[in-house]
Tab-separated table of C-alpha atoms in Angstrom:
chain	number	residue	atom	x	y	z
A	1	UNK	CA	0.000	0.000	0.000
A	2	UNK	CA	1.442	3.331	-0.764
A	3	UNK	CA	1.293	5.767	1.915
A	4	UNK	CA	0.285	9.186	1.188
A	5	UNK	CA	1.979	12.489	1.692
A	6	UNK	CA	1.323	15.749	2.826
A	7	UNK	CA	3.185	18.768	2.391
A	8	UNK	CA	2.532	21.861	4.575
A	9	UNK	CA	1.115	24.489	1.965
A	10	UNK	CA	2.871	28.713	3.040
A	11	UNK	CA	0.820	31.227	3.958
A	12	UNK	CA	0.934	32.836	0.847
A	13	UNK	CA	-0.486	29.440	-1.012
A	14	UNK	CA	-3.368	29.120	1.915
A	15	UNK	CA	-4.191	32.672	1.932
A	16	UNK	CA	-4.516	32.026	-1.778
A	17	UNK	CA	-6.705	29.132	-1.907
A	18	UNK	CA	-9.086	30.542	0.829
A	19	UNK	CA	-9.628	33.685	-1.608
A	20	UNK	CA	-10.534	30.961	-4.162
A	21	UNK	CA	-12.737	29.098	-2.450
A	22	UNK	CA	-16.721	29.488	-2.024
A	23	UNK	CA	-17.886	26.969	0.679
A	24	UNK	CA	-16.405	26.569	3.582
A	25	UNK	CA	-17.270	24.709	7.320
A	26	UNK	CA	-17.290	26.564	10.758
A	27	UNK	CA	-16.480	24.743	13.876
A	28	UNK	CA	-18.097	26.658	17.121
A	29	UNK	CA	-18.632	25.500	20.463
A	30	UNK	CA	-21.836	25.040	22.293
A	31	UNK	CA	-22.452	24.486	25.630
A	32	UNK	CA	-23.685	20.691	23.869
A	33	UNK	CA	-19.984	20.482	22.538
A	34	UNK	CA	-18.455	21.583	19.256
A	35	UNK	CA	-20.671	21.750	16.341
A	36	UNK	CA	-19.861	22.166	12.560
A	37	UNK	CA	-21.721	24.285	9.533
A	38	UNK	CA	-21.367	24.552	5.785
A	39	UNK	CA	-21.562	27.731	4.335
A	40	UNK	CA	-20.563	30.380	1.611
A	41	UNK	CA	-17.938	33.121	2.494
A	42	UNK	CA	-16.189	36.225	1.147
A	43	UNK	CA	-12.650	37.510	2.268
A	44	UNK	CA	-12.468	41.272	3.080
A	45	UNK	CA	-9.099	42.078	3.896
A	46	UNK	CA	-7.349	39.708	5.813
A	47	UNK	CA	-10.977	38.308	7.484
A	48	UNK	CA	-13.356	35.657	6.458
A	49	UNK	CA	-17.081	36.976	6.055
A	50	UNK	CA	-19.969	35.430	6.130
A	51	UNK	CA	-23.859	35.317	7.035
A	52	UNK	CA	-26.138	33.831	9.143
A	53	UNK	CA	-29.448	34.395	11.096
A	54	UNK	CA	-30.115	35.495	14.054
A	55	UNK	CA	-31.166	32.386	15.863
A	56	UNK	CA	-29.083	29.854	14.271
A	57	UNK	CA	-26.246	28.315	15.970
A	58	UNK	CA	-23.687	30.683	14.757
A	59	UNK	CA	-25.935	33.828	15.697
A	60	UNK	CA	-26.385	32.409	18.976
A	61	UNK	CA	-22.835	31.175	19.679
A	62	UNK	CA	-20.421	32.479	17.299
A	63	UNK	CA	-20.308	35.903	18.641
A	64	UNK	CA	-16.733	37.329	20.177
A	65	UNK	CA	-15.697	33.660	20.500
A	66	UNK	CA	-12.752	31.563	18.715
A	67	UNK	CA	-14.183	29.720	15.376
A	68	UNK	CA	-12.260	27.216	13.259
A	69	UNK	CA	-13.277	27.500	9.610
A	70	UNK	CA	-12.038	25.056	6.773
A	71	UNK	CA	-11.573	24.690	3.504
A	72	UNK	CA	-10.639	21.962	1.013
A	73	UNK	CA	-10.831	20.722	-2.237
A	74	UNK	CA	-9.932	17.068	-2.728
A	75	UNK	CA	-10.361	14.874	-5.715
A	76	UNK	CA	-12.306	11.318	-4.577
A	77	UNK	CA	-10.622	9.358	-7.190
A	78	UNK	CA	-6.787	10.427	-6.774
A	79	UNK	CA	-6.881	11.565	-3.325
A	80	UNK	CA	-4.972	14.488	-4.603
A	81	UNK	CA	-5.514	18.513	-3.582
A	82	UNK	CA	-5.707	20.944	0.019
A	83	UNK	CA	-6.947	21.568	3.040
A	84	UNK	CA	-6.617	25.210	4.616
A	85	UNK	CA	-8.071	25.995	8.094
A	86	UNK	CA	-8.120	29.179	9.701
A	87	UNK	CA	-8.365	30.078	14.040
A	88	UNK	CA	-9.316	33.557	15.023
A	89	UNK	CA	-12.079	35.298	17.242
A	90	UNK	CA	-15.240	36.106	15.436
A	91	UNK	CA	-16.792	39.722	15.812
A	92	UNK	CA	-20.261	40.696	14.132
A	93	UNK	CA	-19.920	43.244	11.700
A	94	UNK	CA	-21.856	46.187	12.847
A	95	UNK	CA	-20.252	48.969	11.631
A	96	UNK	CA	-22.486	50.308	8.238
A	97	UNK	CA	-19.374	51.426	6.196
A	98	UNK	CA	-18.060	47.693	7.033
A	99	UNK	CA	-20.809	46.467	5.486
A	100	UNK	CA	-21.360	48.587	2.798
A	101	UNK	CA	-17.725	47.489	1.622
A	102	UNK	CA	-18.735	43.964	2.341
A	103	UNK	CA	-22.091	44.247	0.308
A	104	UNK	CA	-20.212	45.990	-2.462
A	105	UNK	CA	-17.629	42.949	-3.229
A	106	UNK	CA	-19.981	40.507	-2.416
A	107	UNK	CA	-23.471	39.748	-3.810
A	108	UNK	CA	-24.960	37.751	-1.254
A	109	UNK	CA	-26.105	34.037	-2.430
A	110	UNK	CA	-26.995	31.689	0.422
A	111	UNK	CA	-26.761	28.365	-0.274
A	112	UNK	CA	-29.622	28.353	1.754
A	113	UNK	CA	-32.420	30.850	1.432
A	114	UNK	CA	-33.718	33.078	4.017
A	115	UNK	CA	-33.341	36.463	5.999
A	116	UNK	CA	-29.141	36.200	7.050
A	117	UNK	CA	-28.603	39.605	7.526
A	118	UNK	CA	-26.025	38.888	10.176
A	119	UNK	CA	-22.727	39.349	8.949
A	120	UNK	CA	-19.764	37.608	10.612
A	121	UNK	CA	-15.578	38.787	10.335
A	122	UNK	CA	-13.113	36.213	11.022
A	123	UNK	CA	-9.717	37.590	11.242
A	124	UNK	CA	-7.166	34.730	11.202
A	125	UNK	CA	-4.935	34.766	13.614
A	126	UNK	CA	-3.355	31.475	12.407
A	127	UNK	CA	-3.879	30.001	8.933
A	128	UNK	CA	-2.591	26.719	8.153
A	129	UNK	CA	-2.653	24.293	5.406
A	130	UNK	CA	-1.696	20.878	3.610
A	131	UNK	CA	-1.437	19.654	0.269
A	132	UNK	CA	-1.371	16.096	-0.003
A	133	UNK	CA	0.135	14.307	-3.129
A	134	UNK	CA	-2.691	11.453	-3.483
A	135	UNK	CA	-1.781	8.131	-3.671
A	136	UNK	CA	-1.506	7.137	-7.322
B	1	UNK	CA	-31.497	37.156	-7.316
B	2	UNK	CA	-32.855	33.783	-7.053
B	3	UNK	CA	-32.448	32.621	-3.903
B	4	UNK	CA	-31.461	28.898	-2.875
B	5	UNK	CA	-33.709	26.083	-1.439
B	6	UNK	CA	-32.815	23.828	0.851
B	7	UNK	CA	-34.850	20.622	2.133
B	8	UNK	CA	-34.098	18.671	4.957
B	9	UNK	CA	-32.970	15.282	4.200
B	10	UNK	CA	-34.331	12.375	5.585
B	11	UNK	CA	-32.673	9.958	8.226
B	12	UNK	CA	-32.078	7.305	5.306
B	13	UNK	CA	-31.096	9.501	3.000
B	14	UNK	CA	-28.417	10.709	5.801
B	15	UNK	CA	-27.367	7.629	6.669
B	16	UNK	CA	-26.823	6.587	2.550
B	17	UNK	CA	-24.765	9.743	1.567
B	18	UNK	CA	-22.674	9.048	5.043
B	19	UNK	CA	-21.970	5.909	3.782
B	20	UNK	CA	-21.148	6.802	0.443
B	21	UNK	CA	-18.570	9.404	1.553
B	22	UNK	CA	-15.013	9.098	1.697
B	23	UNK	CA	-13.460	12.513	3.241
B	24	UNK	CA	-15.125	14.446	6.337
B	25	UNK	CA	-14.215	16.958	8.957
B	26	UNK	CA	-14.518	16.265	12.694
B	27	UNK	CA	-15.027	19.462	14.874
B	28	UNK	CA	-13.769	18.854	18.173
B	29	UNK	CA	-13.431	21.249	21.300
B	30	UNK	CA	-10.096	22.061	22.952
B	31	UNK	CA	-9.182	24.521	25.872
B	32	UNK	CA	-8.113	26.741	22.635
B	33	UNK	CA	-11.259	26.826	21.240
B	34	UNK	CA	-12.992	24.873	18.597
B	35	UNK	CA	-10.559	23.156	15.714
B	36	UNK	CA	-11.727	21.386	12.447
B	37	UNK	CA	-9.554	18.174	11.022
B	38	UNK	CA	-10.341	16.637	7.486
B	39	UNK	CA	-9.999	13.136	7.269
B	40	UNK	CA	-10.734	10.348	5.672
B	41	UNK	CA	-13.106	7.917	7.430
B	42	UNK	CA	-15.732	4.815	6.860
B	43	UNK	CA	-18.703	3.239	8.444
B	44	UNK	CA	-18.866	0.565	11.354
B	45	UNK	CA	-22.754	-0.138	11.964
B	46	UNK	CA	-24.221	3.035	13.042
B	47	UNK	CA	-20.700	4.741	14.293
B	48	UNK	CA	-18.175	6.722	12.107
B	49	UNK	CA	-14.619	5.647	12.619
B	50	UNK	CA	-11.779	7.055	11.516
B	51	UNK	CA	-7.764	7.232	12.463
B	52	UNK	CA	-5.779	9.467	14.334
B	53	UNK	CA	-2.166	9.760	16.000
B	54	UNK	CA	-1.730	9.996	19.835
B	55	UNK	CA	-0.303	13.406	19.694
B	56	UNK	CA	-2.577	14.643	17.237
B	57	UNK	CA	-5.478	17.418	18.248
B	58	UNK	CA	-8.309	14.307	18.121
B	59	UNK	CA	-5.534	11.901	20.042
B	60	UNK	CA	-5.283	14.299	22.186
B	61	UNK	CA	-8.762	16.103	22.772
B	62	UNK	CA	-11.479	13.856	21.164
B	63	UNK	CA	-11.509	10.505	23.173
B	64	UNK	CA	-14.923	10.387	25.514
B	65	UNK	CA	-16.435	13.847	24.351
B	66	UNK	CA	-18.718	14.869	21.969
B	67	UNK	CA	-17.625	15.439	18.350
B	68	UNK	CA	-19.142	17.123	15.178
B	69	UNK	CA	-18.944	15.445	12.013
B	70	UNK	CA	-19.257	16.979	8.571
B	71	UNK	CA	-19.723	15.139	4.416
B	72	UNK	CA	-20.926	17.141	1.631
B	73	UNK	CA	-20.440	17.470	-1.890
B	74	UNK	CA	-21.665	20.823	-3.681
B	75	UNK	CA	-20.887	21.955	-7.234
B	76	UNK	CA	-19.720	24.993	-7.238
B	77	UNK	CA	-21.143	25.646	-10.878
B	78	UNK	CA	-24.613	24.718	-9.605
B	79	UNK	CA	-24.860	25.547	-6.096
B	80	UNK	CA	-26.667	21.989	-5.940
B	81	UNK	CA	-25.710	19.433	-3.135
B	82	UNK	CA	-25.899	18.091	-0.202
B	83	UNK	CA	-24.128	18.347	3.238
B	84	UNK	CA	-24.849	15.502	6.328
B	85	UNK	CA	-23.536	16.816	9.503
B	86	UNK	CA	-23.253	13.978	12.731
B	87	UNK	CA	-23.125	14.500	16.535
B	88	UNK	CA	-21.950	11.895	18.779
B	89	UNK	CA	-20.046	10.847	21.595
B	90	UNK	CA	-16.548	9.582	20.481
B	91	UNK	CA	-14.602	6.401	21.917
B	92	UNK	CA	-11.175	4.681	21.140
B	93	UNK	CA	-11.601	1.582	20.016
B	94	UNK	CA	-9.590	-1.055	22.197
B	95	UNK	CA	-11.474	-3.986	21.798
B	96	UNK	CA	-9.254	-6.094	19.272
B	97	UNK	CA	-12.637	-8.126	18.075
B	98	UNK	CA	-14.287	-4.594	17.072
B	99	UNK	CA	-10.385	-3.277	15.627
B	100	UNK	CA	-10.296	-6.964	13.553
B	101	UNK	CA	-13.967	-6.324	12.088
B	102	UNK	CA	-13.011	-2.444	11.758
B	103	UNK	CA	-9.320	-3.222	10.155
B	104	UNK	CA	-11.030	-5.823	7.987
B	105	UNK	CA	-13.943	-3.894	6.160
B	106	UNK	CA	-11.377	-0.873	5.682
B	107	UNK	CA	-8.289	-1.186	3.840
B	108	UNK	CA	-6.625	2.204	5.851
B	109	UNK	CA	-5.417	4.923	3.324
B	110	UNK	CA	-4.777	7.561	5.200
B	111	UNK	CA	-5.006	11.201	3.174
B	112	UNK	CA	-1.834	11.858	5.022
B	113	UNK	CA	0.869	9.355	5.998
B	114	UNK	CA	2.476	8.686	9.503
B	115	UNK	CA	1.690	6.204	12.040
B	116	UNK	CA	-2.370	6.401	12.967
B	117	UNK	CA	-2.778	3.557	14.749
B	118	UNK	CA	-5.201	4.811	17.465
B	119	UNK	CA	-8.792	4.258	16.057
B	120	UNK	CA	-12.135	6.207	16.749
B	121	UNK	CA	-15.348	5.093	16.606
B	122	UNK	CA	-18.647	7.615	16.690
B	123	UNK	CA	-21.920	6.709	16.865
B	124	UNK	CA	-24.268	9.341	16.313
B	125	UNK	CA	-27.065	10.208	18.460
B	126	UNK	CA	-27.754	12.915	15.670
B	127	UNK	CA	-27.872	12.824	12.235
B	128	UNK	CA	-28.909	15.464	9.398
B	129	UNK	CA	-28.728	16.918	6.482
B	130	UNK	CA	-29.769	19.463	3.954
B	131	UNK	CA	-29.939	19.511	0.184
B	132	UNK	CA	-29.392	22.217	-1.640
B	133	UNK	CA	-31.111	22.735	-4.732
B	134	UNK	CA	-29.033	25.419	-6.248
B	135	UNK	CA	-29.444	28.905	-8.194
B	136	UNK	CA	-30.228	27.867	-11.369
């Protein structure tokens, strides 16, 4: 069996594939343990943005707490391509010219409908990533 | 802007996508916060086991607590998909009957190579799912 390997990706080549990327998975903690969410995200700056509702799990618990959000892209059938994962402390964007700026780079489209009008920044504070080589 | 749909997906149809996945990501809760870990994983019954190292964040963090457990496979073209997300209690497994059945259903290719010898099993006590029917 031939093992697989992973290389660690630079910050430049996981800051780079984050910007690429569309949907991504937070990890927050609950007071029932961690939980985990798909969703669709922007970068503005050096932050990752994105939206939720009010009463979901993120508007209830992500707020001024540390999130880890992921990304990947890996091919089934070679095994080949990335993982990036970012750690920072998530703040709700409240400030209107924020959002303006937010709302002008990105037109908002849920993957799930409904009234998310609660816009979350994630500023890394560590971004880390792998590429592994597949096994072929 | 046409908005997305989502429907929830039924138990079955959880259970069926779960089992037809390859590469997840467990959310687990440390002292630092929450932290997300692609891996690759299979099916034992009605648990989700997967691989680890001892000195890995799930060696180290996710043995006896509750863990979050993410598939999904969206085009990013379409917008249509699915994600299945899994809550559970995780255990090692140390019973070498349950590690011979385990070992013998799943050949272990490991995304990333290294010595991960310490096996989880989780069996959910939740399990969901959404499908997304996309923008077009």
């Amino acid at each position: 069996m031939s093992m697989q390997e992973a290389t660690e990706l630079s910050y430049a080549d996981c800051r780079s594939l984050l910007a690429g990327g569309e949907l991504g998975r937070v990890a927050v903690s609950t007071p029932q343990g961690p939980r985990i969410i798909p969703l669709n995200y922007t970068l503005a700056d050096d932050s990752i943005v994105f939206r939720t509702t009010p009463y979901s799990l993120l508007g209830t618990y992500a707020r001024n707490t540390t999130l880890a959000f992921e990304v990947d892209d890996v091919d089934p059938a070679t095994h080949r391509g990335w993982s990036v994962v970012a750690v920072g402390r998530a703040t709700m964007v409240v400030d209107v010219d924020e959002l303006s700026v937010i709302k002008a780079i990105w037109d908002p489209q849920p993957w799930v409908g409904g009234q998310r009008w609660m816009y979350f920044q994630l500023p890394w504070r560590e971004l880390t990533g792998r590429r592994l080589r597949g096994s072929s």
